[in-house]
mmCIF file of C-alpha atoms in Angstrom:
data_model
loop_
_atom_site.group_PDB
_atom_site.id
_atom_site.type_symbol
_atom_site.label_atom_id
_atom_site.label_comp_id
_atom_site.label_asym_id
_atom_site.label_seq_id
_atom_site.Cartn_x
_atom_site.Cartn_y
_atom_site.Cartn_z
ATOM 1 C CA UNK A 1 0.000 0.000 0.000
ATOM 2 C CA UNK A 2 1.308 3.410 -0.936
ATOM 3 C CA UNK A 3 2.011 6.130 1.589
ATOM 4 C CA UNK A 4 1.863 9.853 0.927
ATOM 5 C CA UNK A 5 3.884 12.778 2.167
ATOM 6 C CA UNK A 6 3.169 16.455 1.663
ATOM 7 C CA UNK A 7 5.703 18.032 -0.671
ATOM 8 C CA UNK A 8 7.698 20.768 1.032
ATOM 9 C CA UNK A 9 11.366 21.694 1.266
ATOM 10 C CA UNK A 10 11.783 19.608 4.428
ATOM 11 C CA UNK A 11 10.815 16.418 2.598
ATOM 12 C CA UNK A 12 14.024 14.326 2.373
ATOM 13 C CA UNK A 13 13.101 13.336 -1.194
ATOM 14 C CA UNK A 14 12.292 16.911 -2.194
ATOM 15 C CA UNK A 15 15.003 17.020 -4.881
ATOM 16 C CA UNK A 16 13.662 13.809 -6.424
ATOM 17 C CA UNK A 17 10.173 15.335 -6.549
ATOM 18 C CA UNK A 18 11.484 18.493 -8.229
ATOM 19 C CA UNK A 19 13.555 16.466 -10.702
ATOM 20 C CA UNK A 20 10.565 14.287 -11.622
ATOM 21 C CA UNK A 21 8.389 17.364 -12.070
ATOM 22 C CA UNK A 22 10.952 19.026 -14.341
ATOM 23 C CA UNK A 23 11.495 15.912 -16.482
ATOM 24 C CA UNK A 24 7.903 14.644 -16.660
ATOM 25 C CA UNK A 25 6.288 17.816 -17.977
ATOM 26 C CA UNK A 26 7.248 19.994 -20.939
ATOM 27 C CA UNK A 27 8.701 23.310 -19.825
ATOM 28 C CA UNK A 28 5.733 25.240 -21.249
ATOM 29 C CA UNK A 29 3.344 23.187 -19.061
ATOM 30 C CA UNK A 30 5.310 23.667 -15.844
ATOM 31 C CA UNK A 31 4.653 26.159 -13.101
ATOM 32 C CA UNK A 32 7.374 27.324 -10.706
ATOM 33 C CA UNK A 33 7.767 24.799 -7.879
ATOM 34 C CA UNK A 34 7.811 27.573 -5.284
ATOM 35 C CA UNK A 35 4.410 28.733 -6.545
ATOM 36 C CA UNK A 36 2.959 25.210 -6.457
ATOM 37 C CA UNK A 37 4.218 24.795 -2.889
ATOM 38 C CA UNK A 38 2.797 28.171 -1.838
ATOM 39 C CA UNK A 39 -0.597 27.507 -3.429
ATOM 40 C CA UNK A 40 -0.756 24.056 -1.831
ATOM 41 C CA UNK A 41 -1.155 25.749 1.555
ATOM 42 C CA UNK A 42 -4.623 26.824 0.447
ATOM 43 C CA UNK A 43 -7.617 24.747 1.366
ATOM 44 C CA UNK A 44 -8.443 22.157 -1.274
ATOM 45 C CA UNK A 45 -5.032 22.175 -2.981
ATOM 46 C CA UNK A 46 -2.656 19.258 -2.385
ATOM 47 C CA UNK A 47 0.906 18.557 -3.495
ATOM 48 C CA UNK A 48 1.721 14.945 -2.582
ATOM 49 C CA UNK A 49 4.625 12.558 -3.035
ATOM 50 C CA UNK A 50 3.846 8.825 -3.106
ATOM 51 C CA UNK A 51 6.038 6.099 -1.649
ATOM 52 C CA UNK A 52 6.142 2.313 -1.636
ATOM 53 C CA UNK A 53 8.040 1.728 1.604
ATOM 54 C CA UNK A 54 11.145 3.909 1.051
ATOM 55 C CA UNK A 55 10.855 4.057 -2.732
ATOM 56 C CA UNK A 56 9.706 7.376 -4.177
ATOM 57 C CA UNK A 57 7.075 6.469 -6.777
ATOM 58 C CA UNK A 58 5.499 9.651 -8.024
ATOM 59 C CA UNK A 59 3.706 12.907 -7.409
ATOM 60 C CA UNK A 60 0.280 14.444 -7.676
ATOM 61 C CA UNK A 61 -0.883 18.025 -7.552
ATOM 62 C CA UNK A 62 -4.618 18.494 -7.403
ATOM 63 C CA UNK A 63 -7.379 20.964 -6.639
ATOM 64 C CA UNK A 64 -10.587 19.898 -4.859
ATOM 65 C CA UNK A 65 -13.817 21.808 -4.551
ATOM 66 C CA UNK A 66 -17.489 20.785 -4.455
ATOM 67 C CA UNK A 67 -16.811 17.074 -5.071
ATOM 68 C CA UNK A 68 -14.614 17.861 -8.064
ATOM 69 C CA UNK A 69 -10.953 16.908 -8.105
ATOM 70 C CA UNK A 70 -8.811 18.313 -10.920
ATOM 71 C CA UNK A 71 -5.567 16.373 -11.206
ATOM 72 C CA UNK A 72 -3.353 19.137 -12.519
ATOM 73 C CA UNK A 73 -0.042 17.243 -12.350
ATOM 74 C CA UNK A 74 0.511 13.495 -12.068
ATOM 75 C CA UNK A 75 3.788 11.698 -12.743
ATOM 76 C CA UNK A 76 5.417 8.377 -11.908
ATOM 77 C CA UNK A 77 9.184 8.076 -11.580
ATOM 78 C CA UNK A 78 10.556 6.908 -14.939
ATOM 79 C CA UNK A 79 12.690 4.163 -13.407
ATOM 80 C CA UNK A 80 9.601 2.350 -12.092
ATOM 81 C CA UNK A 81 7.013 3.048 -14.795
ATOM 82 C CA UNK A 82 4.914 0.136 -16.062
ATOM 83 C CA UNK A 83 5.039 -1.571 -12.666
ATOM 84 C CA UNK A 84 1.527 -0.598 -11.597
ATOM 85 C CA UNK A 85 2.384 2.477 -9.538
ATOM 86 C CA UNK A 86 0.371 4.856 -11.714
ATOM 87 C CA UNK A 87 -2.707 2.690 -11.262
ATOM 88 C CA UNK A 88 -2.034 2.480 -7.515
ATOM 89 C CA UNK A 89 -1.818 6.268 -7.240
ATOM 90 C CA UNK A 90 -5.078 6.750 -9.149
ATOM 91 C CA UNK A 91 -6.696 4.073 -6.961
ATOM 92 C CA UNK A 92 -5.450 5.934 -3.881
ATOM 93 C CA UNK A 93 -7.150 9.122 -5.131
ATOM 94 C CA UNK A 94 -10.419 7.304 -5.880
ATOM 95 C CA UNK A 95 -10.341 5.597 -2.465
ATOM 96 C CA UNK A 96 -9.585 8.773 -0.501
ATOM 97 C CA UNK A 97 -12.096 10.893 -2.416
ATOM 98 C CA UNK A 98 -14.859 8.395 -3.282
ATOM 99 C CA UNK A 99 -17.545 11.041 -3.770
ATOM 100 C CA UNK A 100 -15.434 13.214 -6.076
ATOM 101 C CA UNK A 101 -15.352 13.121 -9.830
ATOM 102 C CA UNK A 102 -11.703 13.181 -10.856
ATOM 103 C CA UNK A 103 -10.741 14.880 -14.075
ATOM 104 C CA UNK A 104 -7.535 15.747 -15.871
ATOM 105 C CA UNK A 105 -6.164 16.940 -19.173
ATOM 106 C CA UNK A 106 -4.134 14.962 -21.685
ATOM 107 C CA UNK A 107 -2.684 16.179 -24.954
ATOM 108 C CA UNK A 108 -5.142 15.393 -27.751
ATOM 109 C CA UNK A 109 -4.264 12.130 -29.487
ATOM 110 C CA UNK A 110 -3.341 13.365 -32.944
ATOM 111 C CA UNK A 111 -1.654 11.041 -35.441
ATOM 112 C CA UNK A 112 0.343 13.985 -36.833
ATOM 113 C CA UNK A 113 1.939 14.879 -33.476
ATOM 114 C CA UNK A 114 5.599 14.052 -32.891
ATOM 115 C CA UNK A 115 4.770 12.124 -29.709
ATOM 116 C CA UNK A 116 1.710 10.316 -31.074
ATOM 117 C CA UNK A 117 2.605 6.928 -29.513
ATOM 118 C CA UNK A 118 3.154 8.512 -26.105
ATOM 119 C CA UNK A 119 -0.182 10.329 -26.284
ATOM 120 C CA UNK A 120 -1.947 7.144 -27.361
ATOM 121 C CA UNK A 121 -0.357 5.146 -24.508
ATOM 122 C CA UNK A 122 -1.306 7.816 -21.991
ATOM 123 C CA UNK A 123 -4.925 7.839 -23.170
ATOM 124 C CA UNK A 124 -5.080 4.027 -23.035
ATOM 125 C CA UNK A 125 -3.687 4.074 -19.475
ATOM 126 C CA UNK A 126 -6.360 6.484 -18.270
ATOM 127 C CA UNK A 127 -9.164 4.617 -20.046
ATOM 128 C CA UNK A 128 -7.944 1.394 -18.398
ATOM 129 C CA UNK A 129 -8.172 3.194 -15.041
ATOM 130 C CA UNK A 130 -11.789 4.243 -15.433
ATOM 131 C CA UNK A 131 -11.470 7.638 -17.085
ATOM 132 C CA UNK A 132 -13.701 8.585 -19.999
ATOM 133 C CA UNK A 133 -13.346 11.205 -22.704
ATOM 134 C CA UNK A 134 -15.756 14.014 -21.818
ATOM 135 C CA UNK A 135 -15.832 15.377 -25.359
ATOM 136 C CA UNK A 136 -14.623 18.698 -23.938
ATOM 137 C CA UNK A 137 -11.292 20.153 -25.014
ATOM 138 C CA UNK A 138 -9.224 22.912 -23.481
ATOM 139 C CA UNK A 139 -6.530 25.060 -25.001
ATOM 140 C CA UNK A 140 -3.550 26.506 -23.194
ATOM 141 C CA UNK A 141 -0.649 28.216 -24.914
ATOM 142 C CA UNK A 142 -1.585 26.756 -28.320
ATOM 143 C CA UNK A 143 -1.720 23.182 -26.983
ATOM 144 C CA UNK A 144 -5.065 21.385 -27.232
ATOM 145 C CA UNK A 145 -6.006 18.968 -24.455
ATOM 146 C CA UNK A 146 -8.798 16.438 -24.056
ATOM 147 C CA UNK A 147 -10.460 16.492 -20.656
ATOM 148 C CA UNK A 148 -10.977 13.018 -19.195
ATOM 149 C CA UNK A 149 -13.167 12.286 -16.183
ATOM 150 C CA UNK A 150 -14.173 9.409 -13.927
ATOM 151 C CA UNK A 151 -17.755 10.671 -14.089
ATOM 152 C CA UNK A 152 -20.330 10.619 -16.862
ATOM 153 C CA UNK A 153 -21.663 13.957 -15.615
ATOM 154 C CA UNK A 154 -18.582 16.110 -16.198
ATOM 155 C CA UNK A 155 -19.300 19.837 -16.341
ATOM 156 C CA UNK A 156 -17.034 22.214 -18.237
ATOM 157 C CA UNK A 157 -18.244 24.903 -15.841
ATOM 158 C CA UNK A 158 -16.923 22.918 -12.845
ATOM 159 C CA UNK A 159 -13.555 22.716 -14.604
ATOM 160 C CA UNK A 160 -13.564 26.471 -15.239
ATOM 161 C CA UNK A 161 -14.551 27.159 -11.626
ATOM 162 C CA UNK A 162 -11.631 25.094 -10.313
ATOM 163 C CA UNK A 163 -9.159 26.913 -12.558
ATOM 164 C CA UNK A 164 -10.558 30.251 -11.395
ATOM 165 C CA UNK A 165 -10.383 29.134 -7.736
ATOM 166 C CA UNK A 166 -6.814 27.861 -8.125
ATOM 167 C CA UNK A 167 -5.598 31.064 -9.788
ATOM 168 C CA UNK A 168 -7.420 33.557 -7.536
ATOM 169 C CA UNK A 169 -9.545 34.430 -10.555
ATOM 170 C CA UNK A 170 -6.536 35.419 -12.673
ATOM 171 C CA UNK A 171 -6.799 32.535 -15.157
ATOM 172 C CA UNK A 172 -9.751 31.764 -17.388
ATOM 173 C CA UNK A 173 -10.031 28.278 -18.819
ATOM 174 C CA UNK A 174 -10.788 28.057 -22.518
ATOM 175 C CA UNK A 175 -12.968 25.064 -23.413
ATOM 176 C CA UNK A 176 -14.693 23.960 -26.579
#
């Protein structure tokens, strides 16, 4: 069973968390770590590291409000991918927040994209773990994302509200 620790500078594995964050997400999708840490002190925002015994497995960064959980960042350490840890982390979220719909963004699976296989594998992984394509897309910095959800009743407005809440009203989500 996985254990979680709150990500902060005192976490002994803090450098591993930062390194995973920097390597798992394209630079244009990243936010400054100091900002993520600061925002995670707000109610409903969590920055967690996951461990199997002493082995650092991965990280999540999510926003919760009104039974909606937006998984903004989720990554598994590359050295232990394909060993079931991603599924275990998603199961942990579903178990700890059973009444919440969980949703996230993935790059649209487009056969013309340079990382088509990676996008296809990612989509397959989430579908295998109970996520469904909502039919709603978002666009950030010229990148189009599909929004996946564990619930059939996904609301684009709920997604927009979480983004607004997270950003103190400074960001507006663009959906179509």
